[in-house]
Amino acid sequence: MHSIAELYQQYLRFPRVNTDSRRLEPGTFFVCLKGDRFNGNDFAQQALDGGAAVVVMDEDRGIRDSRVMRVWNGLESLQELARHHRSQLKIPIIGLTGSNGKTTSKELFNAVLSRKFSVSATIGNLNNHIGVPLTLLAITEKHQIGIVEMGANAQGEIAFLSEIAQPDIGYITNFGKAHLEGFGGVQGVIKGKSELYDYLRTHSKVALVNSSDELQMTKSQGIERLLFGTNEAAPNHFELDSEAPDLVCLWGERAFRSQLSGAYNFSNIAAAFRLGLHFGIDPDKIISGIETYAPTNQRSERQKSNRNSLIVDCYNANPSSMSAALENLKKQSGKRMAILGDMFELGPYEAQEHQRIVDQIEKSDIEKALLIGHAFSKTRFSNKIRTFETRSEAEEEIRKTAPSGFTILLKGSRGMELEKLLPVL
């Protein structure tokens, strides 16, 4: 069996790490991973034939090739390799997690910090027990700052990822109703996400904290903090221009406009601004970074069709983010429509949380709502709400009624694939 030290020597020679044979390029460091429905060792010979420089295997398939390195467990070796690489890096690593807004915050941080530094940030949402190691192993000697997004479905996972990423600065966007089934309720979410604070406290690191969030302030006690907030006493005071139709933020006498939609993005914009100040970036460059960042990943993304204005926020959904998105829709001028898909991973909370969203729509002045999925179809609702078991049924209704002149919110869990409705809107 090869040691992590031996693997690392080969990684330094061939630092492009890959775990997906479908995206194999010559000269890559290929690690065979196993899942419930796949075994990367099955593709080892294919990787070698495709020009992989190194193939890490945890099974003996009778392949005799000097490029093969045998380990006890492919996944654990990948994680330990990333942990070792992180310990060699002499640059600040920013780790972030939270129930909502992780990826948007990561992109904002990158947009701001890139105005002065060479930054390596999590690609897409590679934020789990495989994605975090791959993110760290993508950091090279040319980078000056690393940004690592960390996701979790259950308690203990953020603690595990923090030990691999070893962040110098940590940020928790919020505690919300996400993955309630895995975390065991809201208190479980708070405990699980706060594992990042536990790491920062234990290792004498720094937390980026919204001082207007009492719970975040409580959970981050005992940690050196970079504070920002909307309260007057905040060391870095930000305000949201509530009169502006778009997301306009105020810092002192400066006003700047974001291309993001929704007041729920305000605190993450403020966090990015505060982080830029911490790293000595000129405020004008910070503002430029925020204003020029345009979401393209179906997260708070504004689009226009021939008939309607669209708020495309259908990459994922949970009760907290969906409620906030509806509040943002209420503030839009003209006619408004919500097209929502089921929220997943709620376990025993599924019925009550979907009904809560329906009740929020009922109490609002949103004119129309189309709700899609098995959970939404079981709720109690009035005439301004239509429910559909499947997306195709909703699509047929949209084609028939051809809504026009609306501001339309699309939001649902990833598996609902609501973006497939865009062509008919």
C-alpha positions as a LaTeX table, in Angstrom:
\begin{tabular}{lrrr}
\hline
Residue & $x$ (\AA) & $y$ (\AA) & $z$ (\AA) \\
\hline
Met1 & 0.00 & 0.00 & 0.00 \\
His2 & 1.21 & 3.50 & $-0.79$ \\
Ser3 & 1.39 & 6.15 & 1.92 \\
Ile4 & $-0.09$ & 9.65 & 1.80 \\
Ala5 & 3.46 & 11.02 & 1.56 \\
Glu6 & 4.05 & 8.93 & $-1.55$ \\
Leu7 & 0.75 & 10.03 & $-3.05$ \\
Tyr8 & 1.60 & 13.65 & $-2.32$ \\
Gln9 & 4.89 & 13.45 & $-4.17$ \\
Gln10 & 3.04 & 12.26 & $-7.25$ \\
Tyr11 & 0.32 & 14.88 & $-6.75$ \\
Leu12 & 2.99 & 17.62 & $-6.79$ \\
Arg13 & 4.11 & 16.32 & $-10.18$ \\
Phe14 & 0.56 & 15.91 & $-11.53$ \\
Pro15 & $-1.71$ & 18.29 & $-9.56$ \\
Arg16 & $-4.85$ & 17.99 & $-11.68$ \\
Val17 & $-6.97$ & 15.64 & $-9.57$ \\
Asn18 & $-9.97$ & 13.90 & $-11.10$ \\
Thr19 & $-12.49$ & 11.35 & $-9.82$ \\
Asp20 & $-14.76$ & 11.19 & $-12.88$ \\
Ser21 & $-13.58$ & 9.04 & $-15.80$ \\
Arg22 & $-16.06$ & 10.81 & $-18.08$ \\
Arg23 & $-14.04$ & 14.02 & $-17.69$ \\
Leu24 & $-10.61$ & 12.48 & $-17.85$ \\
Glu25 & $-7.76$ & 14.43 & $-19.44$ \\
Pro26 & $-4.24$ & 13.18 & $-20.17$ \\
Gly27 & $-1.79$ & 13.82 & $-17.34$ \\
Thr28 & $-4.37$ & 13.82 & $-14.55$ \\
Phe29 & $-4.18$ & 12.28 & $-11.08$ \\
Phe30 & $-7.15$ & 9.92 & $-11.10$ \\
Val31 & $-8.64$ & 8.61 & $-7.84$ \\
Cys32 & $-11.01$ & 5.63 & $-7.96$ \\
Leu33 & $-13.98$ & 6.21 & $-5.65$ \\
Lys34 & $-16.85$ & 3.94 & $-4.72$ \\
Gly35 & $-20.54$ & 4.74 & $-4.28$ \\
Asp36 & $-23.78$ & 2.88 & $-3.82$ \\
Arg37 & $-24.17$ & 2.48 & $-7.58$ \\
Phe38 & $-20.65$ & 2.78 & $-8.97$ \\
Asn39 & $-17.09$ & 1.60 & $-8.41$ \\
Gly40 & $-14.31$ & 3.77 & $-9.78$ \\
Asn41 & $-11.98$ & 0.79 & $-9.88$ \\
Asp42 & $-14.06$ & $-0.43$ & $-12.83$ \\
Phe43 & $-12.68$ & 2.48 & $-14.85$ \\
Ala44 & $-9.02$ & 2.27 & $-13.83$ \\
Gln45 & $-7.88$ & 0.70 & $-17.09$ \\
Gln46 & $-9.94$ & 3.22 & $-19.05$ \\
Ala47 & $-8.20$ & 6.02 & $-17.15$ \\
Leu48 & $-4.78$ & 4.55 & $-17.89$ \\
Asp49 & $-5.67$ & 4.15 & $-21.56$ \\
Gly50 & $-6.85$ & 7.76 & $-21.57$ \\
Gly51 & $-3.48$ & 9.02 & $-20.45$ \\
Ala52 & $-3.85$ & 9.41 & $-16.69$ \\
Ala53 & $-0.48$ & 10.06 & $-15.09$ \\
Val54 & $-1.50$ & 8.42 & $-11.80$ \\
Val55 & $-4.37$ & 6.07 & $-10.97$ \\
Val56 & $-5.13$ & 5.53 & $-7.27$ \\
Met57 & $-6.96$ & 2.22 & $-6.67$ \\
Asp58 & $-8.23$ & 0.47 & $-3.55$ \\
Glu59 & $-8.86$ & $-2.89$ & $-5.23$ \\
Asp60 & $-6.51$ & $-5.29$ & $-6.99$ \\
Arg61 & $-7.84$ & $-5.72$ & $-10.52$ \\
Gly62 & $-4.71$ & $-7.43$ & $-11.79$ \\
Ile63 & $-3.51$ & $-4.29$ & $-13.58$ \\
Arg64 & 0.27 & $-4.15$ & $-13.74$ \\
Asp65 & 1.21 & $-0.58$ & $-14.56$ \\
Ser66 & 3.78 & 1.68 & $-12.87$ \\
Arg67 & 1.20 & 4.49 & $-12.82$ \\
Val68 & $-1.09$ & 2.57 & $-10.45$ \\
Met69 & $-0.87$ & 3.37 & $-6.74$ \\
Arg70 & $-2.69$ & 1.07 & $-4.30$ \\
Val71 & $-4.30$ & 2.43 & $-1.14$ \\
Trp72 & $-6.56$ & 0.99 & 1.54 \\
Asn73 & $-9.51$ & 3.29 & 0.78 \\
Gly74 & $-9.81$ & 5.66 & $-2.16$ \\
Leu75 & $-12.09$ & 8.23 & $-0.52$ \\
Glu76 & $-10.16$ & 8.37 & 2.74 \\
Ser77 & $-6.91$ & 8.71 & 0.80 \\
Leu78 & $-8.36$ & 11.62 & $-1.20$ \\
Gln79 & $-9.44$ & 13.32 & 2.01 \\
Glu80 & $-6.11$ & 12.74 & 3.75 \\
Leu81 & $-4.24$ & 13.95 & 0.67 \\
Ala82 & $-6.28$ & 17.16 & 0.73 \\
Arg83 & $-5.73$ & 17.60 & 4.46 \\
His84 & $-1.97$ & 17.18 & 3.98 \\
His85 & $-1.95$ & 19.64 & 1.06 \\
Arg86 & $-3.88$ & 22.18 & 3.14 \\
Ser87 & $-1.27$ & 21.92 & 5.90 \\
Gln88 & 1.41 & 22.87 & 3.36 \\
Leu89 & $-0.43$ & 25.97 & 2.13 \\
Lys90 & 0.69 & 29.29 & 3.57 \\
Ile91 & $-2.31$ & 31.32 & 2.41 \\
Pro92 & $-5.54$ & 32.26 & 4.20 \\
Ile93 & $-8.45$ & 29.89 & 3.67 \\
Ile94 & $-12.01$ & 31.17 & 4.05 \\
Gly95 & $-14.56$ & 28.50 & 4.94 \\
Leu96 & $-18.28$ & 29.11 & 4.73 \\
Thr97 & $-21.45$ & 27.19 & 5.38 \\
Gly98 & $-25.09$ & 27.90 & 6.24 \\
Ser99 & $-28.61$ & 26.84 & 5.37 \\
Asn100 & $-29.13$ & 29.34 & 2.54 \\
Gly101 & $-26.88$ & 31.47 & 0.36 \\
Lys102 & $-23.63$ & 29.50 & 0.60 \\
Thr103 & $-22.86$ & 29.45 & $-3.10$ \\
Thr104 & $-23.98$ & 33.04 & $-3.66$ \\
Ser105 & $-21.78$ & 34.19 & $-0.77$ \\
Lys106 & $-18.86$ & 32.21 & $-2.16$ \\
Glu107 & $-19.28$ & 33.89 & $-5.54$ \\
Leu108 & $-19.54$ & 37.34 & $-3.93$ \\
Phe109 & $-16.42$ & 36.71 & $-1.86$ \\
Asn110 & $-14.60$ & 35.63 & $-4.99$ \\
Ala111 & $-15.82$ & 38.66 & $-6.96$ \\
Val112 & $-14.54$ & 41.04 & $-4.27$ \\
Leu113 & $-11.25$ & 39.37 & $-3.31$ \\
Ser114 & $-10.29$ & 38.80 & $-6.95$ \\
Arg115 & $-10.02$ & 42.57 & $-7.32$ \\
Lys116 & $-6.67$ & 42.36 & $-5.50$ \\
Phe117 & $-5.66$ & 38.70 & $-5.13$ \\
Ser118 & $-5.36$ & 35.49 & $-7.09$ \\
Val119 & $-8.23$ & 33.47 & $-5.63$ \\
Ser120 & $-9.13$ & 29.80 & $-5.83$ \\
Ala121 & $-12.77$ & 29.11 & $-4.95$ \\
Thr122 & $-15.07$ & 26.12 & $-4.88$ \\
Ile123 & $-16.30$ & 25.36 & $-8.39$ \\
Gly124 & $-20.08$ & 25.06 & $-8.62$ \\
Asn125 & $-21.31$ & 23.42 & $-5.44$ \\
Leu126 & $-18.51$ & 20.90 & $-4.85$ \\
Asn127 & $-19.01$ & 21.31 & $-1.13$ \\
Asn128 & $-19.31$ & 17.81 & 0.33 \\
His129 & $-16.91$ & 15.11 & 1.56 \\
Ile130 & $-15.60$ & 14.69 & $-2.00$ \\
Gly131 & $-15.97$ & 18.26 & $-3.27$ \\
Val132 & $-14.10$ & 19.93 & $-0.41$ \\
Pro133 & $-10.97$ & 17.78 & $-0.91$ \\
Leu134 & $-11.09$ & 18.44 & $-4.66$ \\
Thr135 & $-11.45$ & 22.18 & $-3.98$ \\
Leu136 & $-8.39$ & 22.18 & $-1.73$ \\
Leu137 & $-6.32$ & 20.14 & $-4.16$ \\
Ala138 & $-7.11$ & 22.70 & $-6.88$ \\
Ile139 & $-5.27$ & 25.39 & $-4.90$ \\
Thr140 & $-1.76$ & 25.90 & $-6.28$ \\
Glu141 & 1.26 & 28.02 & $-5.44$ \\
Lys142 & $-0.04$ & 30.81 & $-7.70$ \\
His143 & $-3.07$ & 31.41 & $-5.46$ \\
Gln144 & $-3.07$ & 33.93 & $-2.62$ \\
Ile145 & $-6.46$ & 33.15 & $-1.02$ \\
Gly146 & $-8.68$ & 30.06 & $-1.00$ \\
Ile147 & $-12.47$ & 30.01 & $-0.57$ \\
Val148 & $-14.02$ & 26.70 & 0.47 \\
Glu149 & $-17.77$ & 26.17 & 0.57 \\
Met150 & $-18.89$ & 23.45 & 2.98 \\
Gly151 & $-22.30$ & 21.78 & 2.82 \\
Ala152 & $-23.88$ & 19.27 & 5.17 \\
Asn153 & $-26.99$ & 17.14 & 5.53 \\
Ala154 & $-26.41$ & 15.98 & 9.10 \\
Gln155 & $-24.57$ & 16.78 & 12.31 \\
Gly156 & $-20.86$ & 16.03 & 12.38 \\
Glu157 & $-20.27$ & 16.76 & 8.70 \\
Ile158 & $-19.19$ & 20.40 & 9.07 \\
Ala159 & $-16.83$ & 19.40 & 11.88 \\
Phe160 & $-15.29$ & 16.78 & 9.58 \\
Leu161 & $-14.96$ & 19.16 & 6.62 \\
Ser162 & $-13.50$ & 21.90 & 8.84 \\
Glu163 & $-10.73$ & 19.56 & 9.95 \\
Ile164 & $-9.86$ & 19.00 & 6.28 \\
Ala165 & $-10.17$ & 22.63 & 5.12 \\
Gln166 & $-8.70$ & 24.18 & 8.29 \\
Pro167 & $-10.21$ & 27.63 & 7.61 \\
Asp168 & $-8.56$ & 30.78 & 8.95 \\
Ile169 & $-11.80$ & 32.75 & 8.60 \\
Gly170 & $-15.26$ & 31.20 & 8.84 \\
Tyr171 & $-18.67$ & 32.52 & 7.83 \\
Ile172 & $-22.11$ & 31.02 & 8.53 \\
Thr173 & $-24.71$ & 32.63 & 6.30 \\
Asn174 & $-27.67$ & 31.71 & 8.52 \\
Phe175 & $-29.46$ & 28.93 & 10.35 \\
Gly176 & $-32.54$ & 27.90 & 8.39 \\
Lys177 & $-34.92$ & 25.04 & 7.75 \\
Ala178 & $-32.71$ & 23.05 & 5.38 \\
His179 & $-32.13$ & 19.27 & 5.48 \\
Leu180 & $-34.41$ & 19.01 & 8.51 \\
Glu181 & $-34.68$ & 15.26 & 8.06 \\
Gly182 & $-30.93$ & 14.68 & 8.33 \\
Phe183 & $-30.30$ & 17.26 & 11.05 \\
Gly184 & $-33.32$ & 16.23 & 13.12 \\
Gly185 & $-35.04$ & 19.63 & 13.21 \\
Val186 & $-34.05$ & 23.29 & 13.45 \\
Gln187 & $-32.04$ & 22.86 & 16.66 \\
Gly188 & $-30.09$ & 20.14 & 14.92 \\
Val189 & $-29.37$ & 22.54 & 12.04 \\
Ile190 & $-28.06$ & 25.16 & 14.46 \\
Lys191 & $-25.86$ & 22.63 & 16.23 \\
Gly192 & $-24.56$ & 21.18 & 12.96 \\
Lys193 & $-23.73$ & 24.46 & 11.27 \\
Ser194 & $-22.17$ & 25.82 & 14.49 \\
Glu195 & $-19.52$ & 23.12 & 14.20 \\
Leu196 & $-17.67$ & 25.67 & 12.08 \\
Tyr197 & $-17.66$ & 28.06 & 15.05 \\
Asp198 & $-16.46$ & 25.20 & 17.25 \\
Tyr199 & $-13.48$ & 24.67 & 14.95 \\
Leu200 & $-12.65$ & 28.39 & 14.80 \\
Arg201 & $-12.86$ & 28.71 & 18.59 \\
Thr202 & $-10.72$ & 25.64 & 19.26 \\
His203 & $-8.02$ & 26.68 & 16.80 \\
Ser204 & $-8.02$ & 30.43 & 17.65 \\
Lys205 & $-9.21$ & 31.47 & 14.20 \\
Val206 & $-11.56$ & 34.27 & 13.08 \\
Ala207 & $-15.31$ & 34.42 & 12.40 \\
Leu208 & $-17.07$ & 36.79 & 10.01 \\
Val209 & $-20.35$ & 37.58 & 11.80 \\
Asn210 & $-23.46$ & 39.63 & 11.18 \\
Ser211 & $-23.80$ & 41.55 & 14.43 \\
Ser212 & $-27.50$ & 42.13 & 13.74 \\
Asp213 & $-28.13$ & 38.40 & 14.04 \\
Glu214 & $-28.46$ & 37.70 & 17.75 \\
Leu215 & $-28.19$ & 33.95 & 17.35 \\
Gln216 & $-25.01$ & 34.20 & 15.30 \\
Met217 & $-23.54$ & 36.54 & 17.89 \\
Thr218 & $-24.40$ & 34.09 & 20.66 \\
Lys219 & $-23.01$ & 31.05 & 18.87 \\
Ser220 & $-19.78$ & 32.83 & 17.91 \\
Gln221 & $-18.89$ & 33.98 & 21.42 \\
Gly222 & $-15.29$ & 33.35 & 22.40 \\
Ile223 & $-14.02$ & 33.78 & 18.83 \\
Glu224 & $-12.18$ & 36.75 & 17.36 \\
Arg225 & $-14.78$ & 38.33 & 15.08 \\
Leu226 & $-14.99$ & 40.51 & 11.99 \\
Leu227 & $-18.32$ & 42.24 & 12.56 \\
Phe228 & $-20.74$ & 43.89 & 10.19 \\
Gly229 & $-24.40$ & 44.67 & 10.58 \\
Thr230 & $-27.47$ & 46.77 & 10.02 \\
Asn231 & $-27.67$ & 48.04 & 13.58 \\
Glu232 & $-26.36$ & 51.55 & 14.19 \\
Ala233 & $-23.75$ & 50.35 & 16.67 \\
Ala234 & $-22.21$ & 47.89 & 14.21 \\
Pro235 & $-18.50$ & 48.55 & 13.54 \\
Asn236 & $-19.29$ & 48.32 & 9.83 \\
His237 & $-22.80$ & 49.59 & 9.31 \\
Phe238 & $-24.76$ & 48.68 & 6.18 \\
Glu239 & $-28.30$ & 49.55 & 5.19 \\
Leu240 & $-30.69$ & 48.26 & 2.57 \\
Asp241 & $-32.44$ & 50.97 & 0.56 \\
Ser242 & $-35.97$ & 49.71 & 1.11 \\
Glu243 & $-37.39$ & 52.29 & $-1.33$ \\
Ala244 & $-35.36$ & 51.04 & $-4.28$ \\
Pro245 & $-37.02$ & 48.46 & $-6.55$ \\
Asp246 & $-33.71$ & 46.61 & $-6.92$ \\
Leu247 & $-31.16$ & 45.51 & $-4.33$ \\
Val248 & $-29.41$ & 48.77 & $-3.39$ \\
Cys249 & $-27.06$ & 48.77 & $-0.39$ \\
Leu250 & $-25.71$ & 51.71 & 1.56 \\
Trp251 & $-22.33$ & 51.91 & 3.33 \\
Gly252 & $-21.79$ & 55.33 & 4.84 \\
Glu253 & $-22.47$ & 57.79 & 2.05 \\
Arg254 & $-21.84$ & 55.22 & $-0.66$ \\
Ala255 & $-24.68$ & 53.45 & $-2.45$ \\
Phe256 & $-24.14$ & 50.44 & $-4.66$ \\
Arg257 & $-26.45$ & 48.19 & $-6.64$ \\
Ser258 & $-26.33$ & 44.41 & $-6.88$ \\
Gln259 & $-27.55$ & 42.33 & $-9.81$ \\
Leu260 & $-28.87$ & 39.79 & $-7.32$ \\
Ser261 & $-32.55$ & 39.72 & $-6.48$ \\
Gly262 & $-34.03$ & 39.64 & $-3.00$ \\
Ala263 & $-33.37$ & 41.38 & 0.28 \\
Tyr264 & $-32.29$ & 38.00 & 1.68 \\
Asn265 & $-29.03$ & 38.47 & $-0.25$ \\
Phe266 & $-28.29$ & 41.72 & 1.57 \\
Ser267 & $-26.39$ & 40.25 & 4.53 \\
Asn268 & $-24.15$ & 38.18 & 2.26 \\
Ile269 & $-23.34$ & 41.26 & 0.18 \\
Ala270 & $-22.45$ & 43.10 & 3.39 \\
Ala271 & $-20.30$ & 40.14 & 4.47 \\
Ala272 & $-18.39$ & 40.26 & 1.18 \\
Phe273 & $-17.84$ & 43.99 & 1.63 \\
Arg274 & $-16.57$ & 43.50 & 5.19 \\
Leu275 & $-14.26$ & 40.71 & 4.06 \\
Gly276 & $-12.83$ & 42.95 & 1.35 \\
Leu277 & $-12.10$ & 45.66 & 3.91 \\
His278 & $-10.36$ & 43.11 & 6.13 \\
Phe279 & $-8.00$ & 42.22 & 3.29 \\
Gly280 & $-7.23$ & 45.86 & 2.55 \\
Ile281 & $-9.15$ & 46.19 & $-0.71$ \\
Asp282 & $-10.11$ & 49.72 & $-1.73$ \\
Pro283 & $-13.86$ & 50.32 & $-1.19$ \\
Asp284 & $-14.29$ & 51.41 & $-4.82$ \\
Lys285 & $-12.90$ & 48.07 & $-5.98$ \\
Ile286 & $-15.11$ & 46.21 & $-3.52$ \\
Ile287 & $-18.18$ & 47.99 & $-4.86$ \\
Ser288 & $-17.09$ & 47.27 & $-8.42$ \\
Gly289 & $-16.74$ & 43.57 & $-7.60$ \\
Ile290 & $-20.22$ & 43.42 & $-6.08$ \\
Glu291 & $-21.92$ & 45.42 & $-8.80$ \\
Thr292 & $-20.41$ & 43.46 & $-11.67$ \\
Tyr293 & $-21.18$ & 40.02 & $-10.22$ \\
Ala294 & $-24.08$ & 38.59 & $-12.22$ \\
Pro295 & $-25.60$ & 35.29 & $-11.07$ \\
Thr296 & $-25.78$ & 32.69 & $-13.83$ \\
Asn297 & $-26.48$ & 29.59 & $-11.76$ \\
Gln298 & $-30.27$ & 29.84 & $-11.26$ \\
Arg299 & $-29.76$ & 31.43 & $-7.86$ \\
Ser300 & $-31.62$ & 34.76 & $-7.54$ \\
Glu301 & $-31.10$ & 35.24 & $-11.28$ \\
Arg302 & $-33.23$ & 37.77 & $-13.15$ \\
Gln303 & $-34.29$ & 36.96 & $-16.69$ \\
Lys304 & $-36.76$ & 38.38 & $-19.19$ \\
Ser305 & $-38.90$ & 36.45 & $-21.62$ \\
Asn306 & $-41.08$ & 37.86 & $-24.38$ \\
Arg307 & $-44.02$ & 37.97 & $-21.97$ \\
Asn308 & $-42.77$ & 38.10 & $-18.38$ \\
Ser309 & $-40.03$ & 39.13 & $-15.96$ \\
Leu310 & $-38.55$ & 36.09 & $-14.24$ \\
Ile311 & $-36.80$ & 35.51 & $-10.93$ \\
Val312 & $-35.07$ & 32.19 & $-11.48$ \\
Asp313 & $-34.15$ & 30.77 & $-8.09$ \\
Cys314 & $-34.72$ & 27.10 & $-8.73$ \\
Tyr315 & $-31.33$ & 25.59 & $-8.02$ \\
Asn316 & $-32.57$ & 24.48 & $-4.61$ \\
Ala317 & $-35.15$ & 25.24 & $-1.94$ \\
Asn318 & $-35.97$ & 24.82 & 1.72 \\
Pro319 & $-38.68$ & 26.42 & 3.88 \\
Ser320 & $-36.49$ & 29.36 & 4.92 \\
Ser321 & $-35.26$ & 30.27 & 1.46 \\
Met322 & $-38.68$ & 29.78 & $-0.13$ \\
Ser323 & $-40.34$ & 32.02 & 2.44 \\
Ala324 & $-37.72$ & 34.72 & 1.85 \\
Ala325 & $-38.14$ & 34.45 & $-1.92$ \\
Leu326 & $-41.90$ & 34.94 & $-1.57$ \\
Glu327 & $-41.34$ & 38.03 & 0.58 \\
Asn328 & $-39.13$ & 39.40 & $-2.17$ \\
Leu329 & $-41.78$ & 38.61 & $-4.81$ \\
Lys330 & $-44.35$ & 40.57 & $-2.79$ \\
Lys331 & $-42.21$ & 43.70 & $-3.17$ \\
Gln332 & $-42.16$ & 43.55 & $-6.96$ \\
Ser333 & $-44.40$ & 45.95 & $-8.84$ \\
Gly334 & $-47.22$ & 44.85 & $-11.12$ \\
Lys335 & $-48.76$ & 41.39 & $-11.33$ \\
Arg336 & $-46.90$ & 38.59 & $-9.53$ \\
Met337 & $-46.96$ & 34.84 & $-9.85$ \\
Ala338 & $-45.17$ & 32.13 & $-7.88$ \\
Ile339 & $-44.33$ & 28.80 & $-9.49$ \\
Leu340 & $-43.04$ & 26.59 & $-6.70$ \\
Gly341 & $-41.88$ & 23.00 & $-6.55$ \\
Asp342 & $-41.75$ & 20.59 & $-3.64$ \\
Met343 & $-39.04$ & 20.99 & $-1.00$ \\
Phe344 & $-37.11$ & 17.80 & $-0.30$ \\
Glu345 & $-35.36$ & 16.28 & 2.73 \\
Leu346 & $-37.89$ & 17.53 & 5.27 \\
Gly347 & $-38.81$ & 14.14 & 6.70 \\
Pro348 & $-41.59$ & 14.38 & 9.30 \\
Tyr349 & $-41.73$ & 18.16 & 8.78 \\
Glu350 & $-42.78$ & 17.87 & 5.13 \\
Ala351 & $-46.54$ & 18.41 & 5.48 \\
Gln352 & $-46.40$ & 21.30 & 7.95 \\
Glu353 & $-43.66$ & 23.19 & 6.10 \\
His354 & $-45.40$ & 22.94 & 2.72 \\
Gln355 & $-48.66$ & 24.07 & 4.32 \\
Arg356 & $-46.79$ & 26.97 & 5.93 \\
Ile357 & $-45.66$ & 28.14 & 2.50 \\
Val358 & $-49.20$ & 27.85 & 1.15 \\
Asp359 & $-50.53$ & 29.86 & 4.10 \\
Gln360 & $-47.91$ & 32.55 & 3.41 \\
Ile361 & $-49.13$ & 32.83 & $-0.18$ \\
Glu362 & $-52.76$ & 32.96 & 0.95 \\
Lys363 & $-52.04$ & 35.88 & 3.29 \\
Ser364 & $-50.07$ & 37.80 & 0.67 \\
Asp365 & $-51.28$ & 39.88 & $-2.26$ \\
Ile366 & $-49.48$ & 37.68 & $-4.76$ \\
Glu367 & $-52.08$ & 37.24 & $-7.49$ \\
Lys368 & $-51.43$ & 33.68 & $-8.63$ \\
Ala369 & $-49.49$ & 30.57 & $-7.66$ \\
Leu370 & $-48.81$ & 27.26 & $-9.36$ \\
Leu371 & $-47.54$ & 24.62 & $-6.92$ \\
Ile372 & $-45.94$ & 21.46 & $-8.25$ \\
Gly373 & $-45.25$ & 18.15 & $-6.58$ \\
His374 & $-46.76$ & 15.49 & $-4.36$ \\
Ala375 & $-46.27$ & 17.42 & $-1.09$ \\
Phe376 & $-47.79$ & 20.69 & $-2.34$ \\
Ser377 & $-50.70$ & 18.76 & $-3.86$ \\
Lys378 & $-51.73$ & 17.56 & $-0.39$ \\
Thr379 & $-52.01$ & 21.07 & 1.09 \\
Arg380 & $-55.16$ & 23.10 & 1.77 \\
Phe381 & $-55.52$ & 26.12 & $-0.54$ \\
Ser382 & $-57.91$ & 28.60 & $-2.14$ \\
Asn383 & $-58.79$ & 29.54 & $-5.71$ \\
Lys384 & $-55.71$ & 31.66 & $-6.43$ \\
Ile385 & $-53.56$ & 28.55 & $-6.05$ \\
Arg386 & $-53.41$ & 25.64 & $-8.51$ \\
Thr387 & $-51.56$ & 22.43 & $-7.70$ \\
Phe388 & $-50.08$ & 19.83 & $-10.02$ \\
Glu389 & $-48.57$ & 16.45 & $-9.23$ \\
Thr390 & $-46.00$ & 16.75 & $-12.01$ \\
Arg391 & $-44.08$ & 19.45 & $-13.83$ \\
Ser392 & $-45.49$ & 18.30 & $-17.19$ \\
Glu393 & $-49.03$ & 18.92 & $-15.93$ \\
Ala394 & $-48.05$ & 22.44 & $-14.88$ \\
Glu395 & $-46.37$ & 23.01 & $-18.24$ \\
Glu396 & $-49.58$ & 22.08 & $-20.03$ \\
Glu397 & $-51.50$ & 24.62 & $-17.91$ \\
Ile398 & $-48.93$ & 27.36 & $-18.62$ \\
Arg399 & $-49.10$ & 26.68 & $-22.37$ \\
Lys400 & $-52.89$ & 26.88 & $-22.24$ \\
Thr401 & $-53.17$ & 30.08 & $-20.19$ \\
Ala402 & $-50.02$ & 31.82 & $-21.56$ \\
Pro403 & $-49.51$ & 34.22 & $-18.59$ \\
Ser404 & $-48.27$ & 37.64 & $-19.67$ \\
Gly405 & $-47.11$ & 40.79 & $-17.87$ \\
Phe406 & $-46.20$ & 38.97 & $-14.65$ \\
Thr407 & $-43.13$ & 38.97 & $-12.47$ \\
Ile408 & $-42.74$ & 35.23 & $-11.94$ \\
Leu409 & $-40.74$ & 33.49 & $-9.23$ \\
Leu410 & $-39.56$ & 29.95 & $-9.96$ \\
Lys411 & $-38.31$ & 28.09 & $-6.91$ \\
Gly412 & $-38.14$ & 24.45 & $-5.88$ \\
Ser413 & $-35.72$ & 21.72 & $-4.88$ \\
Arg414 & $-33.15$ & 20.70 & $-7.48$ \\
Gly415 & $-34.90$ & 17.46 & $-8.34$ \\
Met416 & $-38.02$ & 19.35 & $-9.44$ \\
Glu417 & $-36.09$ & 20.83 & $-12.40$ \\
Leu418 & $-38.32$ & 23.89 & $-12.64$ \\
Glu419 & $-35.89$ & 25.53 & $-15.07$ \\
Lys420 & $-37.44$ & 23.28 & $-17.72$ \\
Leu421 & $-40.52$ & 25.52 & $-17.56$ \\
Leu422 & $-38.57$ & 28.58 & $-18.75$ \\
Pro423 & $-39.27$ & 28.03 & $-22.48$ \\
Val424 & $-43.03$ & 28.29 & $-21.92$ \\
Leu425 & $-42.88$ & 31.40 & $-19.73$ \\
\hline
\end{tabular}
